[in-house]
């Protein structure tokens, strides 16, 4: 069975990450392994007390138990305790055990941006699909609105089956959004021609974006979903997508790791990276190697208890 590896620390983000991991796993037919990473003996300059380290290890194992063995009827869960550098241990374990989706929390910074060293390192490795959960409490019910940025690329469109599956099992509405990128014109063109040409190109891109959204909307409606399309811009896709996620009160964002540029020498595109740091809702970054179980029988993930831990 496909596996999701959820990084659970001993801080306030643990419940939020576990709740979102279960919500996604329920939709995509995945089992969840809750992982916690502790310092390895002798990892730092001062030698570790072996008895103290064993006691800490046992305490962490006991704490992990509350994240596994729950809701077995919906999602198979288990746990693993690792020792070492978090990003290295999580990535290596995922590769060794066939986990193609990792879930981790995003730290809260005073300036409102950033992810923390573990999430940042996992994103830069580019080895796995990632579910990045922003600071905050887990939702008390299933997803209601799922946003899918569409940039017209094949990779961007390829995430739709994943988004549709999540929307179906949660009974959520799907919101397809396209941001028209700004037109770049050479300054050698004189001002009147520049203005006219820029407007013509913007209008052409808007028509193309609208037609593409409607085509994808038709396919999704045939799948029995409530689908809304939004066209905005011209403007910076990064900030406009973040603003749209806030104004539209979305519960989840699903997008590809790369968009129209699809540069193979970078772990993810600039828009994806920006949203990984700034998105107000959980961000599911889908890579081509993501493994899901799209069987004929779907689970119902609309019960809030499926992915919410009580205090």
PDB file of C-alpha atoms in Angstrom:
ATOM      1  CA  UNK A   1       0.000   0.000   0.000  1.00  0.00           C
ATOM      2  CA  UNK A   2       1.291   3.539  -0.750  1.00  0.00           C
ATOM      3  CA  UNK A   3       2.710   5.235   2.312  1.00  0.00           C
ATOM      4  CA  UNK A   4       2.726   8.735   3.763  1.00  0.00           C
ATOM      5  CA  UNK A   5       5.464   9.589   6.257  1.00  0.00           C
ATOM      6  CA  UNK A   6       4.380  12.280   8.738  1.00  0.00           C
ATOM      7  CA  UNK A   7       7.048  14.088  10.738  1.00  0.00           C
ATOM      8  CA  UNK A   8       5.639  14.578  14.251  1.00  0.00           C
ATOM      9  CA  UNK A   9       7.675  16.668  16.668  1.00  0.00           C
ATOM     10  CA  UNK A  10       6.928  17.212  20.342  1.00  0.00           C
ATOM     11  CA  UNK A  11       5.688  20.754  19.821  1.00  0.00           C
ATOM     12  CA  UNK A  12       2.398  22.479  19.091  1.00  0.00           C
ATOM     13  CA  UNK A  13       2.464  21.506  15.397  1.00  0.00           C
ATOM     14  CA  UNK A  14       2.127  17.774  16.094  1.00  0.00           C
ATOM     15  CA  UNK A  15      -1.672  17.682  16.105  1.00  0.00           C
ATOM     16  CA  UNK A  16      -2.006  19.880  13.033  1.00  0.00           C
ATOM     17  CA  UNK A  17       0.418  17.760  10.999  1.00  0.00           C
ATOM     18  CA  UNK A  18      -1.162  14.485  12.112  1.00  0.00           C
ATOM     19  CA  UNK A  19      -4.670  15.716  11.313  1.00  0.00           C
ATOM     20  CA  UNK A  20      -3.732  16.883   7.816  1.00  0.00           C
ATOM     21  CA  UNK A  21      -1.731  13.703   7.132  1.00  0.00           C
ATOM     22  CA  UNK A  22      -4.720  11.530   8.009  1.00  0.00           C
ATOM     23  CA  UNK A  23      -7.054  13.675   5.910  1.00  0.00           C
ATOM     24  CA  UNK A  24      -4.862  13.266   2.827  1.00  0.00           C
ATOM     25  CA  UNK A  25      -4.092   9.594   3.452  1.00  0.00           C
ATOM     26  CA  UNK A  26      -7.784   8.776   3.796  1.00  0.00           C
ATOM     27  CA  UNK A  27      -8.468  10.343   0.407  1.00  0.00           C
ATOM     28  CA  UNK A  28      -5.548   8.804  -1.471  1.00  0.00           C
ATOM     29  CA  UNK A  29      -5.659   5.292  -0.042  1.00  0.00           C
ATOM     30  CA  UNK A  30      -2.380   5.543   1.838  1.00  0.00           C
ATOM     31  CA  UNK A  31      -1.172   4.222   5.152  1.00  0.00           C
ATOM     32  CA  UNK A  32       0.477   6.686   7.536  1.00  0.00           C
ATOM     33  CA  UNK A  33       3.721   6.229   9.401  1.00  0.00           C
ATOM     34  CA  UNK A  34       4.170   8.813  12.144  1.00  0.00           C
ATOM     35  CA  UNK A  35       7.862   9.570  12.613  1.00  0.00           C
ATOM     36  CA  UNK A  36       9.789  11.448  15.234  1.00  0.00           C
ATOM     37  CA  UNK A  37      13.500  12.191  15.003  1.00  0.00           C
ATOM     38  CA  UNK A  38      15.671  12.582  18.095  1.00  0.00           C
ATOM     39  CA  UNK A  39      19.349  13.395  18.418  1.00  0.00           C
ATOM     40  CA  UNK A  40      21.649  10.446  17.902  1.00  0.00           C
ATOM     41  CA  UNK A  41      24.051   9.530  20.740  1.00  0.00           C
ATOM     42  CA  UNK A  42      27.225  11.544  20.335  1.00  0.00           C
ATOM     43  CA  UNK A  43      25.696  13.662  17.567  1.00  0.00           C
ATOM     44  CA  UNK A  44      26.990  16.821  19.207  1.00  0.00           C
ATOM     45  CA  UNK A  45      30.284  17.741  20.842  1.00  0.00           C
ATOM     46  CA  UNK A  46      29.389  16.670  24.377  1.00  0.00           C
ATOM     47  CA  UNK A  47      28.957  12.900  24.864  1.00  0.00           C
ATOM     48  CA  UNK A  48      25.416  11.724  25.647  1.00  0.00           C
ATOM     49  CA  UNK A  49      24.578   9.947  28.887  1.00  0.00           C
ATOM     50  CA  UNK A  50      23.491   6.467  27.657  1.00  0.00           C
ATOM     51  CA  UNK A  51      20.917   6.021  30.430  1.00  0.00           C
ATOM     52  CA  UNK A  52      19.442   9.473  29.904  1.00  0.00           C
ATOM     53  CA  UNK A  53      19.334   8.909  26.145  1.00  0.00           C
ATOM     54  CA  UNK A  54      17.527   5.573  26.546  1.00  0.00           C
ATOM     55  CA  UNK A  55      14.994   7.174  28.871  1.00  0.00           C
ATOM     56  CA  UNK A  56      14.374   9.980  26.385  1.00  0.00           C
ATOM     57  CA  UNK A  57      14.039   7.448  23.587  1.00  0.00           C
ATOM     58  CA  UNK A  58      11.466   5.487  25.569  1.00  0.00           C
ATOM     59  CA  UNK A  59       9.526   8.662  26.409  1.00  0.00           C
ATOM     60  CA  UNK A  60       9.424   9.655  22.736  1.00  0.00           C
ATOM     61  CA  UNK A  61       8.250   6.174  21.720  1.00  0.00           C
ATOM     62  CA  UNK A  62       5.427   6.289  24.251  1.00  0.00           C
ATOM     63  CA  UNK A  63       4.389   9.741  23.062  1.00  0.00           C
ATOM     64  CA  UNK A  64       4.287   8.495  19.466  1.00  0.00           C
ATOM     65  CA  UNK A  65       1.798   5.775  20.413  1.00  0.00           C
ATOM     66  CA  UNK A  66      -1.073   8.262  20.564  1.00  0.00           C
ATOM     67  CA  UNK A  67      -0.527   9.039  16.894  1.00  0.00           C
ATOM     68  CA  UNK A  68      -0.686   5.401  15.755  1.00  0.00           C
ATOM     69  CA  UNK A  69      -3.301   2.712  16.071  1.00  0.00           C
ATOM     70  CA  UNK A  70      -6.172   5.199  15.832  1.00  0.00           C
ATOM     71  CA  UNK A  71      -8.961   5.138  13.248  1.00  0.00           C
ATOM     72  CA  UNK A  72      -7.789   1.792  11.870  1.00  0.00           C
ATOM     73  CA  UNK A  73     -11.079   1.449   9.992  1.00  0.00           C
ATOM     74  CA  UNK A  74     -10.156   4.461   7.842  1.00  0.00           C
ATOM     75  CA  UNK A  75      -6.369   4.693   7.727  1.00  0.00           C
ATOM     76  CA  UNK A  76      -3.689   2.171   8.674  1.00  0.00           C
ATOM     77  CA  UNK A  77      -1.222   3.877  10.995  1.00  0.00           C
ATOM     78  CA  UNK A  78       2.094   2.923  12.549  1.00  0.00           C
ATOM     79  CA  UNK A  79       5.114   4.703  13.988  1.00  0.00           C
ATOM     80  CA  UNK A  80       8.887   4.890  13.809  1.00  0.00           C
ATOM     81  CA  UNK A  81      11.439   6.635  16.005  1.00  0.00           C
ATOM     82  CA  UNK A  82      14.588   7.794  14.204  1.00  0.00           C
ATOM     83  CA  UNK A  83      17.838   9.244  15.465  1.00  0.00           C
ATOM     84  CA  UNK A  84      20.026  11.740  13.669  1.00  0.00           C
ATOM     85  CA  UNK A  85      19.539  14.830  11.505  1.00  0.00           C
ATOM     86  CA  UNK A  86      15.757  15.129  10.814  1.00  0.00           C
ATOM     87  CA  UNK A  87      15.801  15.799   7.059  1.00  0.00           C
ATOM     88  CA  UNK A  88      18.416  13.110   6.395  1.00  0.00           C
ATOM     89  CA  UNK A  89      16.691  10.473   8.504  1.00  0.00           C
ATOM     90  CA  UNK A  90      13.215  11.184   7.136  1.00  0.00           C
ATOM     91  CA  UNK A  91      14.359  11.209   3.531  1.00  0.00           C
ATOM     92  CA  UNK A  92      16.427   8.036   3.873  1.00  0.00           C
ATOM     93  CA  UNK A  93      13.627   6.174   5.661  1.00  0.00           C
ATOM     94  CA  UNK A  94      11.094   7.268   3.046  1.00  0.00           C
ATOM     95  CA  UNK A  95      13.315   6.079   0.192  1.00  0.00           C
ATOM     96  CA  UNK A  96      14.016   2.754   1.915  1.00  0.00           C
ATOM     97  CA  UNK A  97      10.352   2.057   2.726  1.00  0.00           C
ATOM     98  CA  UNK A  98       8.604   3.392  -0.366  1.00  0.00           C
ATOM     99  CA  UNK A  99       7.028   6.503   1.159  1.00  0.00           C
ATOM    100  CA  UNK A 100       6.520   8.977  -1.693  1.00  0.00           C
ATOM    101  CA  UNK A 101       4.676  11.655   0.322  1.00  0.00           C
ATOM    102  CA  UNK A 102       6.085  13.376   3.413  1.00  0.00           C
ATOM    103  CA  UNK A 103       4.112  15.642   5.747  1.00  0.00           C
ATOM    104  CA  UNK A 104       5.811  18.254   7.896  1.00  0.00           C
ATOM    105  CA  UNK A 105       4.956  21.454   9.695  1.00  0.00           C
ATOM    106  CA  UNK A 106       6.013  24.981   8.863  1.00  0.00           C
ATOM    107  CA  UNK A 107       7.454  27.023  11.671  1.00  0.00           C
ATOM    108  CA  UNK A 108       6.031  30.384  12.727  1.00  0.00           C
ATOM    109  CA  UNK A 109       8.395  33.297  12.134  1.00  0.00           C
ATOM    110  CA  UNK A 110       7.935  36.914  13.184  1.00  0.00           C
ATOM    111  CA  UNK A 111       8.040  38.158   9.591  1.00  0.00           C
ATOM    112  CA  UNK A 112       5.371  35.647   8.515  1.00  0.00           C
ATOM    113  CA  UNK A 113       7.597  33.725   6.117  1.00  0.00           C
ATOM    114  CA  UNK A 114       9.956  30.758   6.154  1.00  0.00           C
ATOM    115  CA  UNK A 115       9.539  27.042   6.726  1.00  0.00           C
ATOM    116  CA  UNK A 116      12.128  25.852   9.196  1.00  0.00           C
ATOM    117  CA  UNK A 117      15.260  23.857   8.444  1.00  0.00           C
ATOM    118  CA  UNK A 118      13.635  20.412   8.111  1.00  0.00           C
ATOM    119  CA  UNK A 119      10.870  21.464   5.710  1.00  0.00           C
ATOM    120  CA  UNK A 120      13.309  23.623   3.757  1.00  0.00           C
ATOM    121  CA  UNK A 121      15.787  20.765   3.369  1.00  0.00           C
ATOM    122  CA  UNK A 122      13.114  18.275   2.295  1.00  0.00           C
ATOM    123  CA  UNK A 123      11.825  20.745  -0.297  1.00  0.00           C
ATOM    124  CA  UNK A 124      15.308  21.386  -1.674  1.00  0.00           C
ATOM    125  CA  UNK A 125      16.052  17.674  -2.006  1.00  0.00           C
ATOM    126  CA  UNK A 126      13.216  17.305  -4.506  1.00  0.00           C
ATOM    127  CA  UNK A 127      12.841  13.577  -3.805  1.00  0.00           C
ATOM    128  CA  UNK A 128       9.299  13.345  -2.478  1.00  0.00           C
ATOM    129  CA  UNK A 129       5.904  14.942  -2.721  1.00  0.00           C
ATOM    130  CA  UNK A 130       5.357  17.167   0.311  1.00  0.00           C
ATOM    131  CA  UNK A 131       2.438  18.201   2.476  1.00  0.00           C
ATOM    132  CA  UNK A 132       3.497  21.407   4.241  1.00  0.00           C
ATOM    133  CA  UNK A 133       1.237  22.448   7.110  1.00  0.00           C
ATOM    134  CA  UNK A 134       1.300  26.085   8.306  1.00  0.00           C
ATOM    135  CA  UNK A 135       1.102  26.954  12.011  1.00  0.00           C
ATOM    136  CA  UNK A 136      -2.376  26.703  13.468  1.00  0.00           C
ATOM    137  CA  UNK A 137      -4.893  24.269  14.894  1.00  0.00           C
ATOM    138  CA  UNK A 138      -6.253  21.371  12.824  1.00  0.00           C
ATOM    139  CA  UNK A 139      -9.623  21.906  11.191  1.00  0.00           C
ATOM    140  CA  UNK A 140     -12.618  20.443  12.962  1.00  0.00           C
ATOM    141  CA  UNK A 141     -14.102  18.899   9.841  1.00  0.00           C
ATOM    142  CA  UNK A 142     -13.391  17.751   6.289  1.00  0.00           C
ATOM    143  CA  UNK A 143     -12.014  19.994   3.579  1.00  0.00           C
ATOM    144  CA  UNK A 144     -14.585  22.361   2.099  1.00  0.00           C
ATOM    145  CA  UNK A 145     -12.653  24.271  -0.585  1.00  0.00           C
ATOM    146  CA  UNK A 146      -9.588  22.998  -2.422  1.00  0.00           C
ATOM    147  CA  UNK A 147      -7.586  25.375  -4.617  1.00  0.00           C
ATOM    148  CA  UNK A 148      -5.623  24.123  -7.624  1.00  0.00           C
ATOM    149  CA  UNK A 149      -3.384  26.668  -9.401  1.00  0.00           C
ATOM    150  CA  UNK A 150      -3.429  26.099 -13.165  1.00  0.00           C
ATOM    151  CA  UNK A 151      -0.668  27.614 -15.290  1.00  0.00           C
ATOM    152  CA  UNK A 152      -1.343  25.767 -18.553  1.00  0.00           C
ATOM    153  CA  UNK A 153       1.567  23.343 -18.179  1.00  0.00           C
ATOM    154  CA  UNK A 154       1.259  19.584 -18.432  1.00  0.00           C
ATOM    155  CA  UNK A 155       2.672  19.150 -14.941  1.00  0.00           C
ATOM    156  CA  UNK A 156       0.189  21.613 -13.525  1.00  0.00           C
ATOM    157  CA  UNK A 157      -2.768  19.825 -15.111  1.00  0.00           C
ATOM    158  CA  UNK A 158      -1.454  16.419 -14.005  1.00  0.00           C
ATOM    159  CA  UNK A 159      -2.256  17.105 -10.339  1.00  0.00           C
ATOM    160  CA  UNK A 160      -5.998  17.312 -11.046  1.00  0.00           C
ATOM    161  CA  UNK A 161      -6.720  13.575 -10.513  1.00  0.00           C
ATOM    162  CA  UNK A 162      -5.176  13.879  -7.047  1.00  0.00           C
ATOM    163  CA  UNK A 163      -7.133  17.048  -6.238  1.00  0.00           C
ATOM    164  CA  UNK A 164     -10.366  15.558  -7.592  1.00  0.00           C
ATOM    165  CA  UNK A 165      -9.946  12.435  -5.481  1.00  0.00           C
ATOM    166  CA  UNK A 166      -9.443  14.468  -2.318  1.00  0.00           C
ATOM    167  CA  UNK A 167     -12.422  16.678  -3.162  1.00  0.00           C
ATOM    168  CA  UNK A 168     -14.704  13.666  -3.785  1.00  0.00           C
ATOM    169  CA  UNK A 169     -13.892  11.891  -0.540  1.00  0.00           C
ATOM    170  CA  UNK A 170     -14.283  15.070   1.518  1.00  0.00           C
ATOM    171  CA  UNK A 171     -17.299  16.425  -0.356  1.00  0.00           C
ATOM    172  CA  UNK A 172     -15.312  19.586  -1.067  1.00  0.00           C
ATOM    173  CA  UNK A 173     -15.665  22.180  -3.801  1.00  0.00           C
ATOM    174  CA  UNK A 174     -12.799  22.472  -6.273  1.00  0.00           C
ATOM    175  CA  UNK A 175     -11.459  25.898  -7.203  1.00  0.00           C
ATOM    176  CA  UNK A 176      -9.316  26.076 -10.335  1.00  0.00           C
ATOM    177  CA  UNK A 177      -7.384  29.333 -10.553  1.00  0.00           C
ATOM    178  CA  UNK A 178      -5.189  30.790 -13.276  1.00  0.00           C
ATOM    179  CA  UNK A 179      -3.092  33.910 -12.822  1.00  0.00           C
ATOM    180  CA  UNK A 180      -2.254  35.680 -16.079  1.00  0.00           C
ATOM    181  CA  UNK A 181       1.470  36.469 -15.903  1.00  0.00           C
ATOM    182  CA  UNK A 182       2.596  40.017 -16.687  1.00  0.00           C
ATOM    183  CA  UNK A 183       3.712  40.767 -20.217  1.00  0.00           C
ATOM    184  CA  UNK A 184       7.357  41.634 -20.733  1.00  0.00           C
ATOM    185  CA  UNK A 185       7.970  43.970 -23.665  1.00  0.00           C
ATOM    186  CA  UNK A 186      11.342  45.241 -24.914  1.00  0.00           C
ATOM    187  CA  UNK A 187      11.839  48.885 -24.024  1.00  0.00           C
ATOM    188  CA  UNK A 188      12.949  49.619 -27.583  1.00  0.00           C
ATOM    189  CA  UNK A 189       9.300  49.687 -28.638  1.00  0.00           C
ATOM    190  CA  UNK A 190       7.863  53.222 -28.501  1.00  0.00           C
ATOM    191  CA  UNK A 191       5.277  54.048 -25.851  1.00  0.00           C
ATOM    192  CA  UNK A 192       2.014  53.953 -27.903  1.00  0.00           C
ATOM    193  CA  UNK A 193       2.993  50.678 -29.563  1.00  0.00           C
ATOM    194  CA  UNK A 194       4.136  49.276 -26.224  1.00  0.00           C
ATOM    195  CA  UNK A 195       0.810  49.998 -24.557  1.00  0.00           C
ATOM    196  CA  UNK A 196      -1.249  48.564 -27.443  1.00  0.00           C
ATOM    197  CA  UNK A 197       0.898  45.462 -27.835  1.00  0.00           C
ATOM    198  CA  UNK A 198       0.907  44.800 -24.100  1.00  0.00           C
ATOM    199  CA  UNK A 199      -2.901  45.020 -23.946  1.00  0.00           C
ATOM    200  CA  UNK A 200      -3.285  42.698 -26.938  1.00  0.00           C
ATOM    201  CA  UNK A 201      -0.969  40.109 -25.441  1.00  0.00           C
ATOM    202  CA  UNK A 202      -2.683  40.316 -22.049  1.00  0.00           C
ATOM    203  CA  UNK A 203      -6.083  39.831 -23.646  1.00  0.00           C
ATOM    204  CA  UNK A 204      -4.805  36.880 -25.662  1.00  0.00           C
ATOM    205  CA  UNK A 205      -3.393  35.249 -22.550  1.00  0.00           C
ATOM    206  CA  UNK A 206      -6.636  35.855 -20.674  1.00  0.00           C
ATOM    207  CA  UNK A 207      -8.679  34.195 -23.428  1.00  0.00           C
ATOM    208  CA  UNK A 208      -6.330  31.236 -23.514  1.00  0.00           C
ATOM    209  CA  UNK A 209      -6.388  30.905 -19.721  1.00  0.00           C
ATOM    210  CA  UNK A 210     -10.183  31.136 -19.589  1.00  0.00           C
ATOM    211  CA  UNK A 211     -10.646  28.503 -22.291  1.00  0.00           C
ATOM    212  CA  UNK A 212      -8.219  26.170 -20.578  1.00  0.00           C
ATOM    213  CA  UNK A 213      -9.946  26.591 -17.225  1.00  0.00           C
ATOM    214  CA  UNK A 214     -13.328  25.844 -18.776  1.00  0.00           C
ATOM    215  CA  UNK A 215     -11.967  22.705 -20.423  1.00  0.00           C
ATOM    216  CA  UNK A 216     -10.606  21.428 -17.106  1.00  0.00           C
ATOM    217  CA  UNK A 217     -13.799  22.464 -15.337  1.00  0.00           C
ATOM    218  CA  UNK A 218     -15.892  20.381 -17.746  1.00  0.00           C
ATOM    219  CA  UNK A 219     -13.792  17.302 -17.056  1.00  0.00           C
ATOM    220  CA  UNK A 220     -14.099  17.777 -13.309  1.00  0.00           C
ATOM    221  CA  UNK A 221     -17.861  18.358 -13.423  1.00  0.00           C
ATOM    222  CA  UNK A 222     -18.196  15.036 -15.238  1.00  0.00           C
ATOM    223  CA  UNK A 223     -16.522  13.567 -12.172  1.00  0.00           C
ATOM    224  CA  UNK A 224     -19.453  14.782 -10.060  1.00  0.00           C
ATOM    225  CA  UNK A 225     -17.738  17.742  -8.423  1.00  0.00           C
ATOM    226  CA  UNK A 226     -18.718  21.324  -7.736  1.00  0.00           C
ATOM    227  CA  UNK A 227     -16.083  23.322  -9.626  1.00  0.00           C
ATOM    228  CA  UNK A 228     -15.384  27.046  -9.678  1.00  0.00           C
ATOM    229  CA  UNK A 229     -12.928  28.774 -11.993  1.00  0.00           C
ATOM    230  CA  UNK A 230     -11.119  32.018 -11.216  1.00  0.00           C
ATOM    231  CA  UNK A 231      -9.056  34.093 -13.638  1.00  0.00           C
ATOM    232  CA  UNK A 232      -6.935  36.929 -12.265  1.00  0.00           C
ATOM    233  CA  UNK A 233      -4.109  39.122 -13.424  1.00  0.00           C
ATOM    234  CA  UNK A 234      -1.990  40.141 -15.133  1.00  0.00           C
ATOM    235  CA  UNK A 235       0.190  40.077 -12.050  1.00  0.00           C
ATOM    236  CA  UNK A 236       2.695  38.157  -9.979  1.00  0.00           C
ATOM    237  CA  UNK A 237       1.322  34.599  -9.590  1.00  0.00           C
ATOM    238  CA  UNK A 238       3.044  34.153  -6.243  1.00  0.00           C
ATOM    239  CA  UNK A 239       1.414  36.943  -4.248  1.00  0.00           C
ATOM    240  CA  UNK A 240      -1.870  36.732  -6.159  1.00  0.00           C
ATOM    241  CA  UNK A 241      -2.268  33.018  -5.391  1.00  0.00           C
ATOM    242  CA  UNK A 242      -1.570  33.640  -1.728  1.00  0.00           C
ATOM    243  CA  UNK A 243      -4.086  36.499  -1.651  1.00  0.00           C
ATOM    244  CA  UNK A 244      -6.675  34.311  -3.404  1.00  0.00           C
ATOM    245  CA  UNK A 245      -6.181  31.506  -0.875  1.00  0.00           C
ATOM    246  CA  UNK A 246      -6.896  34.000   1.905  1.00  0.00           C
ATOM    247  CA  UNK A 247      -9.852  35.764   0.303  1.00  0.00           C
ATOM    248  CA  UNK A 248     -11.475  32.508  -0.851  1.00  0.00           C
ATOM    249  CA  UNK A 249     -10.906  30.829   2.540  1.00  0.00           C
ATOM    250  CA  UNK A 250      -9.471  27.634   1.048  1.00  0.00           C
ATOM    251  CA  UNK A 251      -8.656  24.622   3.242  1.00  0.00           C
ATOM    252  CA  UNK A 252      -6.044  23.016   0.994  1.00  0.00           C
ATOM    253  CA  UNK A 253      -3.863  23.955  -1.981  1.00  0.00           C
ATOM    254  CA  UNK A 254      -2.800  21.243  -4.431  1.00  0.00           C
ATOM    255  CA  UNK A 255      -0.164  22.041  -7.034  1.00  0.00           C
ATOM    256  CA  UNK A 256       2.736  20.568  -8.983  1.00  0.00           C
ATOM    257  CA  UNK A 257       6.341  21.022  -7.914  1.00  0.00           C
ATOM    258  CA  UNK A 258       7.111  22.671 -11.278  1.00  0.00           C
ATOM    259  CA  UNK A 259       5.097  24.775 -13.656  1.00  0.00           C
ATOM    260  CA  UNK A 260       5.596  26.094 -17.159  1.00  0.00           C
ATOM    261  CA  UNK A 261       9.377  26.369 -16.901  1.00  0.00           C
ATOM    262  CA  UNK A 262       9.857  22.858 -15.544  1.00  0.00           C
ATOM    263  CA  UNK A 263      13.583  23.351 -14.947  1.00  0.00           C
ATOM    264  CA  UNK A 264      15.124  19.992 -14.111  1.00  0.00           C
ATOM    265  CA  UNK A 265      18.048  21.484 -12.171  1.00  0.00           C
ATOM    266  CA  UNK A 266      15.879  23.020  -9.431  1.00  0.00           C
ATOM    267  CA  UNK A 267      13.858  21.179  -6.794  1.00  0.00           C
ATOM    268  CA  UNK A 268      10.712  23.217  -7.431  1.00  0.00           C
ATOM    269  CA  UNK A 269       9.485  26.252  -9.294  1.00  0.00           C
ATOM    270  CA  UNK A 270       9.534  29.766  -7.876  1.00  0.00           C
ATOM    271  CA  UNK A 271       5.752  29.917  -7.387  1.00  0.00           C
ATOM    272  CA  UNK A 272       5.674  26.613  -5.514  1.00  0.00           C
ATOM    273  CA  UNK A 273       8.597  27.662  -3.335  1.00  0.00           C
ATOM    274  CA  UNK A 274       6.922  30.961  -2.483  1.00  0.00           C
ATOM    275  CA  UNK A 275       3.673  29.252  -1.459  1.00  0.00           C
ATOM    276  CA  UNK A 276       5.612  26.691   0.573  1.00  0.00           C
ATOM    277  CA  UNK A 277       6.797  29.621   2.693  1.00  0.00           C
ATOM    278  CA  UNK A 278       3.706  31.848   2.617  1.00  0.00           C
ATOM    279  CA  UNK A 279       0.558  29.785   1.968  1.00  0.00           C
ATOM    280  CA  UNK A 280      -2.141  30.326   4.613  1.00  0.00           C
ATOM    281  CA  UNK A 281      -3.476  26.773   4.131  1.00  0.00           C
ATOM    282  CA  UNK A 282      -1.821  23.347   3.922  1.00  0.00           C
ATOM    283  CA  UNK A 283       0.060  22.972   0.649  1.00  0.00           C
ATOM    284  CA  UNK A 284       0.262  19.597  -1.118  1.00  0.00           C
ATOM    285  CA  UNK A 285       3.192  19.671  -3.556  1.00  0.00           C
ATOM    286  CA  UNK A 286       2.802  16.820  -6.047  1.00  0.00           C
ATOM    287  CA  UNK A 287       5.757  15.250  -7.837  1.00  0.00           C
ATOM    288  CA  UNK A 288       5.450  12.718 -10.679  1.00  0.00           C
ATOM    289  CA  UNK A 289       6.585   9.820  -8.456  1.00  0.00           C
ATOM    290  CA  UNK A 290       3.688  10.174  -5.992  1.00  0.00           C
ATOM    291  CA  UNK A 291       2.036   6.785  -5.422  1.00  0.00           C
ATOM    292  CA  UNK A 292      -1.657   6.661  -4.523  1.00  0.00           C
ATOM    293  CA  UNK A 293      -4.240   3.902  -4.307  1.00  0.00           C
ATOM    294  CA  UNK A 294      -7.039   4.803  -6.707  1.00  0.00           C
ATOM    295  CA  UNK A 295      -9.127   1.701  -6.156  1.00  0.00           C
ATOM    296  CA  UNK A 296     -12.780   1.343  -7.204  1.00  0.00           C
ATOM    297  CA  UNK A 297     -13.977   1.627  -3.597  1.00  0.00           C
ATOM    298  CA  UNK A 298     -13.524   5.050  -2.067  1.00  0.00           C
ATOM    299  CA  UNK A 299     -13.408   5.804   1.625  1.00  0.00           C
ATOM    300  CA  UNK A 300     -15.625   8.460   3.112  1.00  0.00           C
ATOM    301  CA  UNK A 301     -13.397  11.071   4.743  1.00  0.00           C
ATOM    302  CA  UNK A 302     -16.178  13.462   5.682  1.00  0.00           C
ATOM    303  CA  UNK A 303     -16.314  12.339   9.314  1.00  0.00           C
ATOM    304  CA  UNK A 304     -14.302  14.890  11.326  1.00  0.00           C
ATOM    305  CA  UNK A 305     -13.075  12.192  13.723  1.00  0.00           C
ATOM    306  CA  UNK A 306     -11.160  10.571  10.880  1.00  0.00           C
ATOM    307  CA  UNK A 307      -8.441  13.190  11.077  1.00  0.00           C
ATOM    308  CA  UNK A 308      -8.844  15.076  14.329  1.00  0.00           C
ATOM    309  CA  UNK A 309      -7.194  14.226  17.620  1.00  0.00           C
ATOM    310  CA  UNK A 310      -9.065  15.346  20.703  1.00  0.00           C
ATOM    311  CA  UNK A 311      -7.345  17.222  23.483  1.00  0.00           C
TER     312      UNK A 311
END
